[in-house]
Coordinates of N, CA and C and ligand atoms in Angstrom, one line a residue:
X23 N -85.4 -17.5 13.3 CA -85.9 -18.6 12.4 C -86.8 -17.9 11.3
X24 N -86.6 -18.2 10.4 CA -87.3 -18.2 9.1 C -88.3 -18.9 8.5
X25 N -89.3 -18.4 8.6 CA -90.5 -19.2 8.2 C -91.3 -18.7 6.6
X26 N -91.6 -19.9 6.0 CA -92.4 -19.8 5.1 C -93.4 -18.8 5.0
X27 N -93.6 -17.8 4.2 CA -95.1 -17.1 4.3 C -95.8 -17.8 3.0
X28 N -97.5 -18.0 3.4 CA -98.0 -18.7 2.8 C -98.3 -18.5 1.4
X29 N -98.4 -19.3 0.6 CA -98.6 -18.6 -0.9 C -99.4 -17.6 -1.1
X30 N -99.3 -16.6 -1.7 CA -100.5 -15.4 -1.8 C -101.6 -15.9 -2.9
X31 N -102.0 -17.1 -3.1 CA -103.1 -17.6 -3.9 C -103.1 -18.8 -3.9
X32 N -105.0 -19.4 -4.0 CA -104.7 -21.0 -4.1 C -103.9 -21.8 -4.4
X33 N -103.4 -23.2 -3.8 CA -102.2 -24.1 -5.0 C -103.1 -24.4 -6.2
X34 N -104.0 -24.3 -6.2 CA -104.9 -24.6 -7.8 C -105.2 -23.1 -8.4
X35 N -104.8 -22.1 -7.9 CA -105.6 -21.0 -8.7 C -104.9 -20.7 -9.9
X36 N -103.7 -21.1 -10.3 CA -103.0 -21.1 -11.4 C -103.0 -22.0 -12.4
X37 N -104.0 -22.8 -12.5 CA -104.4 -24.2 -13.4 C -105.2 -23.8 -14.1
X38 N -104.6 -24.0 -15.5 CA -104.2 -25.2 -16.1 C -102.6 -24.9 -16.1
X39 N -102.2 -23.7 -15.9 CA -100.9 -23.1 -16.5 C -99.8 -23.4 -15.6
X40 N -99.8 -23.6 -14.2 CA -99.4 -24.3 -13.6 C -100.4 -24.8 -11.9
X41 N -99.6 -26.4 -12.1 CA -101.0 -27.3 -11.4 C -100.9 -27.0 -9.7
X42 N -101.8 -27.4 -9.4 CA -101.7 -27.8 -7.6 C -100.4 -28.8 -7.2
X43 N -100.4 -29.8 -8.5 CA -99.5 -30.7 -8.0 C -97.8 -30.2 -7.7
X44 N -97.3 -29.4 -9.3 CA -96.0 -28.9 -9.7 C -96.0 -28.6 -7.9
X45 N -97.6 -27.4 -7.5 CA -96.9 -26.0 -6.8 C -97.0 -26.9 -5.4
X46 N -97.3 -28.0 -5.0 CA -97.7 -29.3 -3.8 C -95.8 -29.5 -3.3
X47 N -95.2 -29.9 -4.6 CA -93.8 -30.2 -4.7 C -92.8 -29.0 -4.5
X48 N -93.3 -27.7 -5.3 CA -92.3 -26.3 -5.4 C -92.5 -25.6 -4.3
X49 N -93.8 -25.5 -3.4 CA -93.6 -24.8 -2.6 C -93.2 -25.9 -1.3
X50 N -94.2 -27.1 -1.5 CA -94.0 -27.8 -0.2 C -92.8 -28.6 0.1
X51 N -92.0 -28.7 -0.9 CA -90.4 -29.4 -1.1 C -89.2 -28.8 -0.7
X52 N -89.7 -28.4 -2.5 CA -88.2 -27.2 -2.7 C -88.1 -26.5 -1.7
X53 N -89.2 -25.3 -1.8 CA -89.0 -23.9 -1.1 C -88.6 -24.2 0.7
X54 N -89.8 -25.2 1.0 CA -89.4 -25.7 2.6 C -88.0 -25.9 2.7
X55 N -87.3 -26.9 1.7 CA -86.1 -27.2 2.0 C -85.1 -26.1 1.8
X56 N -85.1 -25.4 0.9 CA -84.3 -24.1 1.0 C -84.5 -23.3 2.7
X57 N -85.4 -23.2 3.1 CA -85.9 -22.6 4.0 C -85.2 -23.3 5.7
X58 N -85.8 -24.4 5.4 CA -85.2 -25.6 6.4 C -83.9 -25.4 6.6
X59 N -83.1 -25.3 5.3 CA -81.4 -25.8 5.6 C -80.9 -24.1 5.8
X60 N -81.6 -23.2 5.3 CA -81.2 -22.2 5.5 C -80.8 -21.6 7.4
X61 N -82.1 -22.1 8.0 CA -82.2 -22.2 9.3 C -81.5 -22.8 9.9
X62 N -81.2 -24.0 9.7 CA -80.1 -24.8 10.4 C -78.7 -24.5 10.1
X63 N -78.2 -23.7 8.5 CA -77.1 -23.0 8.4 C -76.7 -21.9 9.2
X64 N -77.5 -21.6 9.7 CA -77.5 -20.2 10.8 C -77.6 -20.0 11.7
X65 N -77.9 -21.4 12.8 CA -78.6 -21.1 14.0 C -77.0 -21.0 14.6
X66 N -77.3 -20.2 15.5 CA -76.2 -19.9 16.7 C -75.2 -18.9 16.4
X67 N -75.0 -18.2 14.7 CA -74.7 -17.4 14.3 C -75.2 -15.9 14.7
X68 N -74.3 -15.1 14.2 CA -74.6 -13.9 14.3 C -75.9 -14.0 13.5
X69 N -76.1 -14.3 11.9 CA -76.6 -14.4 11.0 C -78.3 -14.5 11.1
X70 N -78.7 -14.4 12.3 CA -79.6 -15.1 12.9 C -80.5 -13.8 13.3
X71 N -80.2 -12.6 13.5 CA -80.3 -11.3 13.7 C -80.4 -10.8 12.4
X72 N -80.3 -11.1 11.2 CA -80.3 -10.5 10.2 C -81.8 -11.0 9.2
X73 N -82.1 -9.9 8.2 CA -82.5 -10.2 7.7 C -82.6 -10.9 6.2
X74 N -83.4 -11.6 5.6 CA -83.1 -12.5 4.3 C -82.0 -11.5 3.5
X75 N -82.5 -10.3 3.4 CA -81.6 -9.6 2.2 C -80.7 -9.1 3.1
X76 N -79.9 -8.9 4.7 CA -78.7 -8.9 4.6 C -77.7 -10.3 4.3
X77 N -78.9 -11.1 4.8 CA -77.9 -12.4 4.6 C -77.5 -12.4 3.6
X78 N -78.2 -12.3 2.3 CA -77.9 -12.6 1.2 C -76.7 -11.6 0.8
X79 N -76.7 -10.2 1.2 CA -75.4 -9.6 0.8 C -74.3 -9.6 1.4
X80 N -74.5 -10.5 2.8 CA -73.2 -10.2 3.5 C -72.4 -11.9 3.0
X81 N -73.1 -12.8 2.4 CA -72.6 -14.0 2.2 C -71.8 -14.2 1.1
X82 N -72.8 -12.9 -0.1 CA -72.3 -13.2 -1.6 C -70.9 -13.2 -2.1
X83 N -70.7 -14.0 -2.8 CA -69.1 -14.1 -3.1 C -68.1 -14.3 -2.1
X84 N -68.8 -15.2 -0.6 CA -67.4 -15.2 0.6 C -68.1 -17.0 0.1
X85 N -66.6 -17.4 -0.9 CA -66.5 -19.0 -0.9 C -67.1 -19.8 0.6
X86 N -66.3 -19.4 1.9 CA -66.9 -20.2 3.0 C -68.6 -20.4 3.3
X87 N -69.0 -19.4 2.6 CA -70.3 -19.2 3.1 C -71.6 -19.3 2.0
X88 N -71.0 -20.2 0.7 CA -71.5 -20.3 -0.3 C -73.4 -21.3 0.4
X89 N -73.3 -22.0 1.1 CA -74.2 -22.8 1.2 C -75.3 -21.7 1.7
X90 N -74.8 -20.9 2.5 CA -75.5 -20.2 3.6 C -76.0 -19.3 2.4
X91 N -75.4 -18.2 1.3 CA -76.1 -18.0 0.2 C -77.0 -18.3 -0.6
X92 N -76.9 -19.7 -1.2 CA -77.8 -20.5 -1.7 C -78.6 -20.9 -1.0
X93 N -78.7 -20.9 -0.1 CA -80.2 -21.4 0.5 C -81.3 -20.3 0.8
X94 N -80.5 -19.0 1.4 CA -81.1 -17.5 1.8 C -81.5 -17.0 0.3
X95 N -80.6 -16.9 -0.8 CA -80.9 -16.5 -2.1 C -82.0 -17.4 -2.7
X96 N -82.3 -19.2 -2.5 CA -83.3 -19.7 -3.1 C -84.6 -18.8 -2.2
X97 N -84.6 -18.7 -1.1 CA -85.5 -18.0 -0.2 C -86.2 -17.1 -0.7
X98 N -84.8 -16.3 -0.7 CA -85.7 -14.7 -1.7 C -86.8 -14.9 -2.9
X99 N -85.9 -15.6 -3.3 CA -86.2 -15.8 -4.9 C -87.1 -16.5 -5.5
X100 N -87.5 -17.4 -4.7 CA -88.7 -18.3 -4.3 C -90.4 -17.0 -4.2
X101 N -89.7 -16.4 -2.6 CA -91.1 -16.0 -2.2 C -91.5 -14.7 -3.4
X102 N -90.1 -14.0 -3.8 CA -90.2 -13.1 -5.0 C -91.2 -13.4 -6.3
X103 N -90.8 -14.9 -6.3 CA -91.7 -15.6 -7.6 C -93.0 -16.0 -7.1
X104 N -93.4 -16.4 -6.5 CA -94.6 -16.7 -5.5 C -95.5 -15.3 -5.9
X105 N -95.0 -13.9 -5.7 CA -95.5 -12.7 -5.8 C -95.8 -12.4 -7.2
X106 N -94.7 -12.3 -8.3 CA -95.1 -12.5 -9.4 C -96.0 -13.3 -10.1
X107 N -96.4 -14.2 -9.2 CA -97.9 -14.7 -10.0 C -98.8 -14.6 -9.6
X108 N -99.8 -14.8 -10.5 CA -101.2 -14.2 -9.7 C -102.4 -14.8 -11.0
X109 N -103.7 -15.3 -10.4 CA -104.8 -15.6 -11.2 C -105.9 -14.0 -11.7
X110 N -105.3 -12.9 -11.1 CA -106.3 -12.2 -11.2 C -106.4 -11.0 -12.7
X111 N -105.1 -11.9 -13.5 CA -105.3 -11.3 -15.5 C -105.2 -9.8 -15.1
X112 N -104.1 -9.5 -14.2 CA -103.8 -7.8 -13.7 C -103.1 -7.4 -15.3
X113 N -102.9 -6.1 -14.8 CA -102.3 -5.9 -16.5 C -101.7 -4.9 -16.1
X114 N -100.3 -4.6 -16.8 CA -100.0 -3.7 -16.6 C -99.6 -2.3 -16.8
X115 N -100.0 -0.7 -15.9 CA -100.4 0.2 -15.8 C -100.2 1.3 -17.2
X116 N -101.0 2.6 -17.2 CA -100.4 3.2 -18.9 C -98.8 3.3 -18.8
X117 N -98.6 3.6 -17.4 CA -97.0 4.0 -16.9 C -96.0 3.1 -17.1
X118 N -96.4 1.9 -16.7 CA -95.4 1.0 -16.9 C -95.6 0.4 -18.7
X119 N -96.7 0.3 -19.4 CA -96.7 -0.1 -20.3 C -96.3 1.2 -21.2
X120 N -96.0 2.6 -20.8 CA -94.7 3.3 -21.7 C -93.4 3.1 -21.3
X121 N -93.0 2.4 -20.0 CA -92.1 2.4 -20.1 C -91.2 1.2 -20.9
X122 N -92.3 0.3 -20.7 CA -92.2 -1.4 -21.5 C -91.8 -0.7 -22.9
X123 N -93.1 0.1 -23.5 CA -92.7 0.7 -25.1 C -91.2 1.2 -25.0
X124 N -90.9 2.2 -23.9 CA -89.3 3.0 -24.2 C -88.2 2.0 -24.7
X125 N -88.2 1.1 -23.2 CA -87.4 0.1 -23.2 C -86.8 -1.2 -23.8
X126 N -88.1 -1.8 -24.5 CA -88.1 -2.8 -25.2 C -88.9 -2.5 -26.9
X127 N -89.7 -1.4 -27.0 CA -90.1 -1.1 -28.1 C -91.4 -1.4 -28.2
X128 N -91.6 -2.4 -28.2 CA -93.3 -3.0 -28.1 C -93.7 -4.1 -26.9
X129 N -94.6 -4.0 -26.6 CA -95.5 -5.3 -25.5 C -94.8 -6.7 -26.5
X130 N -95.1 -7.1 -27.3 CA -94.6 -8.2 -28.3 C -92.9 -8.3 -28.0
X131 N -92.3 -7.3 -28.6 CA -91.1 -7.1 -28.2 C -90.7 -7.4 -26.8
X132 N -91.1 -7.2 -26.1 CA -90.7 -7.3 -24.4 C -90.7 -8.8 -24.4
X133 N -92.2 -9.8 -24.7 CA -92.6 -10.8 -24.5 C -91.7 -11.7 -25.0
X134 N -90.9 -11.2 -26.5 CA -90.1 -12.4 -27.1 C -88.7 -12.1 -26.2
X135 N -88.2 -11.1 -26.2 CA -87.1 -10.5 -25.9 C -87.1 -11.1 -24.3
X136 N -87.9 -11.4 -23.3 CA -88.2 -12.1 -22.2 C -87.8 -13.8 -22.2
X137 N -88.6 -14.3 -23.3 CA -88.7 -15.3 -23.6 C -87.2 -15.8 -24.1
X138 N -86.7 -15.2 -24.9 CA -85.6 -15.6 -25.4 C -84.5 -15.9 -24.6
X139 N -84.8 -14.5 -23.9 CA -83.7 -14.2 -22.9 C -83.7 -15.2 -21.5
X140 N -84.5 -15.8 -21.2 CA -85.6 -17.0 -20.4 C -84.9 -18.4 -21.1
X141 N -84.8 -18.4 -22.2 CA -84.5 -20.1 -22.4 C -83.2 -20.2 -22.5
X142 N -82.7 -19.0 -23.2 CA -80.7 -18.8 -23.2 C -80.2 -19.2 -21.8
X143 N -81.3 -19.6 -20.5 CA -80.6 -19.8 -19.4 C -80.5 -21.4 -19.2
X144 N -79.1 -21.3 -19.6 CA -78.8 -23.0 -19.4 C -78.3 -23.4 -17.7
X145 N -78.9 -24.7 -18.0 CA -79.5 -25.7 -16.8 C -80.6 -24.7 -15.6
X146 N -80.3 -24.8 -14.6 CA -81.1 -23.7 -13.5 C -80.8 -22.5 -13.7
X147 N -81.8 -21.8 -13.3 CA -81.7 -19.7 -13.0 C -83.1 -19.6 -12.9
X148 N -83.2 -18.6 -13.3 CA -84.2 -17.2 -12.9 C -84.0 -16.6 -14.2
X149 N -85.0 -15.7 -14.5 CA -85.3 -14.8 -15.3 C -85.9 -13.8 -14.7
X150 N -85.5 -12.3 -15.0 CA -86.3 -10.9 -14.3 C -86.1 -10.2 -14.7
X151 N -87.3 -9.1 -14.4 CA -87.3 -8.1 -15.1 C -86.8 -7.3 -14.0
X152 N -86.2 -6.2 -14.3 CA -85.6 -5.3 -13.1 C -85.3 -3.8 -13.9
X153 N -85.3 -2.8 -12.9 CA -85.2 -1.5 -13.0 C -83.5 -1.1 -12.8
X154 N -83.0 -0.6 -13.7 CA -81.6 -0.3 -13.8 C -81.5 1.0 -14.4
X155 N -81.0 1.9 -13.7 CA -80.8 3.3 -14.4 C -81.8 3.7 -15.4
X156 N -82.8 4.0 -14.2 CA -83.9 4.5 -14.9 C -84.8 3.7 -16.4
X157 N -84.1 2.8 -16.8 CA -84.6 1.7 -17.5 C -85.3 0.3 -17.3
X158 N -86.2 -0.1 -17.8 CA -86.3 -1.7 -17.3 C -85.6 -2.5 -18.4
X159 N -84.8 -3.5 -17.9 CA -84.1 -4.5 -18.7 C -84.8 -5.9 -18.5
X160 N -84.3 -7.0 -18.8 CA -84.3 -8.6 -18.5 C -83.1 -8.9 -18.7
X161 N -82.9 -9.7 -17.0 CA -81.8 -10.1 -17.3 C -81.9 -12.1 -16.7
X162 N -81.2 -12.5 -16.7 CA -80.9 -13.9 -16.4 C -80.1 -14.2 -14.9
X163 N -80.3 -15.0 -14.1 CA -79.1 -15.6 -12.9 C -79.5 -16.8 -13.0
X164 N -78.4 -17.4 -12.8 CA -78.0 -18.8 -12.8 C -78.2 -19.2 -11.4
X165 N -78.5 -20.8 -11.6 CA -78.8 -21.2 -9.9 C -79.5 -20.5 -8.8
X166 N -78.9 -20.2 -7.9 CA -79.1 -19.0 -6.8 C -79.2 -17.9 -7.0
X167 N -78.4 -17.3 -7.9 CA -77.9 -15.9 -8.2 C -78.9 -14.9 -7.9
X168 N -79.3 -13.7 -7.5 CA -80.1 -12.8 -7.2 C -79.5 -11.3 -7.8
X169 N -80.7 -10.9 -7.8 CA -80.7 -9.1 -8.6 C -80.2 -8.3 -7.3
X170 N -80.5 -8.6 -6.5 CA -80.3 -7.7 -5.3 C -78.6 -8.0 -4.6
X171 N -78.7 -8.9 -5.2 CA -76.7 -9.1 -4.7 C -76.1 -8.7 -5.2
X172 N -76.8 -7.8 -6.5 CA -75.7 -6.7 -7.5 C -75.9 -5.5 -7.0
X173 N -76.6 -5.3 -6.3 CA -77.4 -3.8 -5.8 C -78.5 -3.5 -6.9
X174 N -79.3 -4.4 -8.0 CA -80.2 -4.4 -8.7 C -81.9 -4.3 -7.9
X175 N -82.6 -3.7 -8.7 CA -84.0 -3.7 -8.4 C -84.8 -4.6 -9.0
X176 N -84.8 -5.6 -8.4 CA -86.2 -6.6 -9.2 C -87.6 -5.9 -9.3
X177 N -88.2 -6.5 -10.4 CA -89.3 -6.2 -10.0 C -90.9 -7.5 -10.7
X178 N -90.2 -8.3 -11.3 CA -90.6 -9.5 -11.9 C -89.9 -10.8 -11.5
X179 N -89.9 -12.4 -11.3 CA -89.3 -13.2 -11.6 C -89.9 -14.3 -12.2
X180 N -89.2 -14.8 -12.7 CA -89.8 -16.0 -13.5 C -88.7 -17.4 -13.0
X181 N -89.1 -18.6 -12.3 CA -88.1 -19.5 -12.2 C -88.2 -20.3 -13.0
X182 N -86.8 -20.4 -13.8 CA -86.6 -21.4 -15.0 C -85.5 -22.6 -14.7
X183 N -85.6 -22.9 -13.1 CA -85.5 -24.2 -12.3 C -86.2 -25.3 -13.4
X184 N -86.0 -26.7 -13.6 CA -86.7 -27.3 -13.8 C -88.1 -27.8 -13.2
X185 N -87.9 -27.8 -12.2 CA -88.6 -28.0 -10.6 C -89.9 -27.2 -11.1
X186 N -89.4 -26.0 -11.6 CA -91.0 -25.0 -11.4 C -91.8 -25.8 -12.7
X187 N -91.2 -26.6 -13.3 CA -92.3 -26.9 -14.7 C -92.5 -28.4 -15.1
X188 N -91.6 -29.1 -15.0 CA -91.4 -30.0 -15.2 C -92.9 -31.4 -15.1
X189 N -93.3 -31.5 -14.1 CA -94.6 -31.8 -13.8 C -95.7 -31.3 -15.1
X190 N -95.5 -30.4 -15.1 CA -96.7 -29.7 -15.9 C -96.5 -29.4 -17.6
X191 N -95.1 -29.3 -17.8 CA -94.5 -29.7 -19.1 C -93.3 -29.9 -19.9
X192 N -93.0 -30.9 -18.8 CA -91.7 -31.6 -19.2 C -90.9 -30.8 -19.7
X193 N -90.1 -31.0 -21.0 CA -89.3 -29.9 -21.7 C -89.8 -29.2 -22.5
X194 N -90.8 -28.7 -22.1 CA -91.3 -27.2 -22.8 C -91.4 -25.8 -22.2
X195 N -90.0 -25.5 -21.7 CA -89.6 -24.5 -21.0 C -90.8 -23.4 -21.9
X196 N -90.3 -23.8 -23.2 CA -91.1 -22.3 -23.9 C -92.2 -21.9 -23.4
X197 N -93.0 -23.1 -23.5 CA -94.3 -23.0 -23.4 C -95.2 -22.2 -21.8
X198 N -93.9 -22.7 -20.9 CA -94.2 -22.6 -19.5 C -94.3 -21.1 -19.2
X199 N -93.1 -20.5 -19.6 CA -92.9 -19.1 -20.1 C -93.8 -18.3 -20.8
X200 N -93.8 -18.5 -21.6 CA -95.2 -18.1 -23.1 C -96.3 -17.7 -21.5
X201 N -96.7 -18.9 -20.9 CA -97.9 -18.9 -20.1 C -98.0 -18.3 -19.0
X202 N -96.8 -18.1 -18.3 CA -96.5 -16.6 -17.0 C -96.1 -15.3 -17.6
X203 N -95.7 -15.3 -18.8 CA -95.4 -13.7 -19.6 C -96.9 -13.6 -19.6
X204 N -97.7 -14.3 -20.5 CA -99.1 -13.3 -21.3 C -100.4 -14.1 -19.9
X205 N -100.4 -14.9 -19.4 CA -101.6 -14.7 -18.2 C -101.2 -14.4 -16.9
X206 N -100.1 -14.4 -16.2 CA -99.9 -14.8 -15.0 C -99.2 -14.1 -14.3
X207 N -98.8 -13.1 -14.9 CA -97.7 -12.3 -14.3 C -98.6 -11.4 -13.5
X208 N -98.2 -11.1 -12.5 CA -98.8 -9.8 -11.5 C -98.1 -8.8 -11.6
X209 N -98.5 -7.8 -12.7 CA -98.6 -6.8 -12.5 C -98.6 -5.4 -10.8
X210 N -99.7 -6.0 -10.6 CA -99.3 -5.3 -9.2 C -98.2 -5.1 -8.7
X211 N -97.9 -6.3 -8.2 CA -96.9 -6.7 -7.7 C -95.6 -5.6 -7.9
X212 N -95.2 -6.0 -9.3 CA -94.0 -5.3 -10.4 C -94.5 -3.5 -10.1
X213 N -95.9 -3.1 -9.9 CA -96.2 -1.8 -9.5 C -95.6 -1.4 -8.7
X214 N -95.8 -2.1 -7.3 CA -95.1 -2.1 -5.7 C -93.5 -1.9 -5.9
X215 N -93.0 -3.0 -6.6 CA -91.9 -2.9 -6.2 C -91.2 -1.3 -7.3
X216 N -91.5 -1.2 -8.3 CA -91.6 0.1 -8.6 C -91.3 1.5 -7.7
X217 N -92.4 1.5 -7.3 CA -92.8 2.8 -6.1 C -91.1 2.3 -5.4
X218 N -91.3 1.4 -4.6 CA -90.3 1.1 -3.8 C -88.6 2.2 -3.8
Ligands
LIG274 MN1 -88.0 -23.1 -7.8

């Protein structure tokens, strides 16, 4: 069985930028229910021995087993995002902020090039930042989709679900964005998975 780990910060420590209420609904809803159906898709299976990230690779792209993906992939991807935020205005390191310069040219650059690349995702997805041949890129997944079901290295996510904003600002994806790029992003975090 698969259980919730608890958010790694108050449900209000993120306010004004996002509320107690959105994260009342996103973690105590959504994520439960991904979580919930995920468990009940798997009980009595082999699948049950496994962990979140084999499930997720042994499921991806087998049509029968689409449900059993999407629920293990919202899983991931959930507690993934959960990690990427943070109240504590981390910033990130001289190392990572040359590699942000290599990659994307400037801190500004990164943030629009983020952003842009963040709202080009039509209806549900994700946005991330991830480590690809020695490079960091952004890239986009739709719905469920995961970095790690390509053999990719996350190391950021951003959920551009409606669910993650909607509460707190209707259709202003931009804005929601704008506000986990320049306050909220955990750095650490994106450190960790780095080293990794
Ligand atoms: Mn979500």
């Amino acid at each position: 069985m698969f259980t919730l780990p608890s958010l790694p910060f108050a449900p209000s420590a993120l306010e004004p930028h996002i509320s107690a209420r959105t994260l009342e609904f996103h973690y105590g809803k959504h994520y439960q229910a991904y979580v919930d159906n995920l468990n009940k898709l798997i009980a009595g299976t082999e699948l049950e021995a496994k962990s979140l990230e084999e499930i997720i690779i042994v499921t991806f792209n087998q049509p029968d087993k689409a449900a059993i993906f999407n629920n293990a992939a919202q899983a991931y991807n959930h507690n993934f995002y959960w990690q990427s935020l943070s109240s504590d205005s981390s910033k990130p390191s001289l190392e990572l902020v040359a590699m942000i310069n290599t990659s994307f040219g400037t801190w500004d650059a990164f943030v629009e090039q983020f952003t842009t690349l963040a709202l080009s995702q039509f209806g549900s997805g994700w946005a991330w930042l991830i480590m690809e041949e020695g490079k960091l890129k952004i890239i986009k997944t739709a719905n469920a989709d995961t970095p790690i079901a390509h053999g990719q290295k996350p190391l950021l996510v951003v959920d551009v679900w409606e669910h993650a904003y909607y509460l707190d600002y209707q259709n202003r994806r931009a804005d929601y964005i704008k506000n986990i790029l320049t306050i909220l992003l955990n750095w650490n975090f994106a450190e960790k998975n780095l080293a990794l």
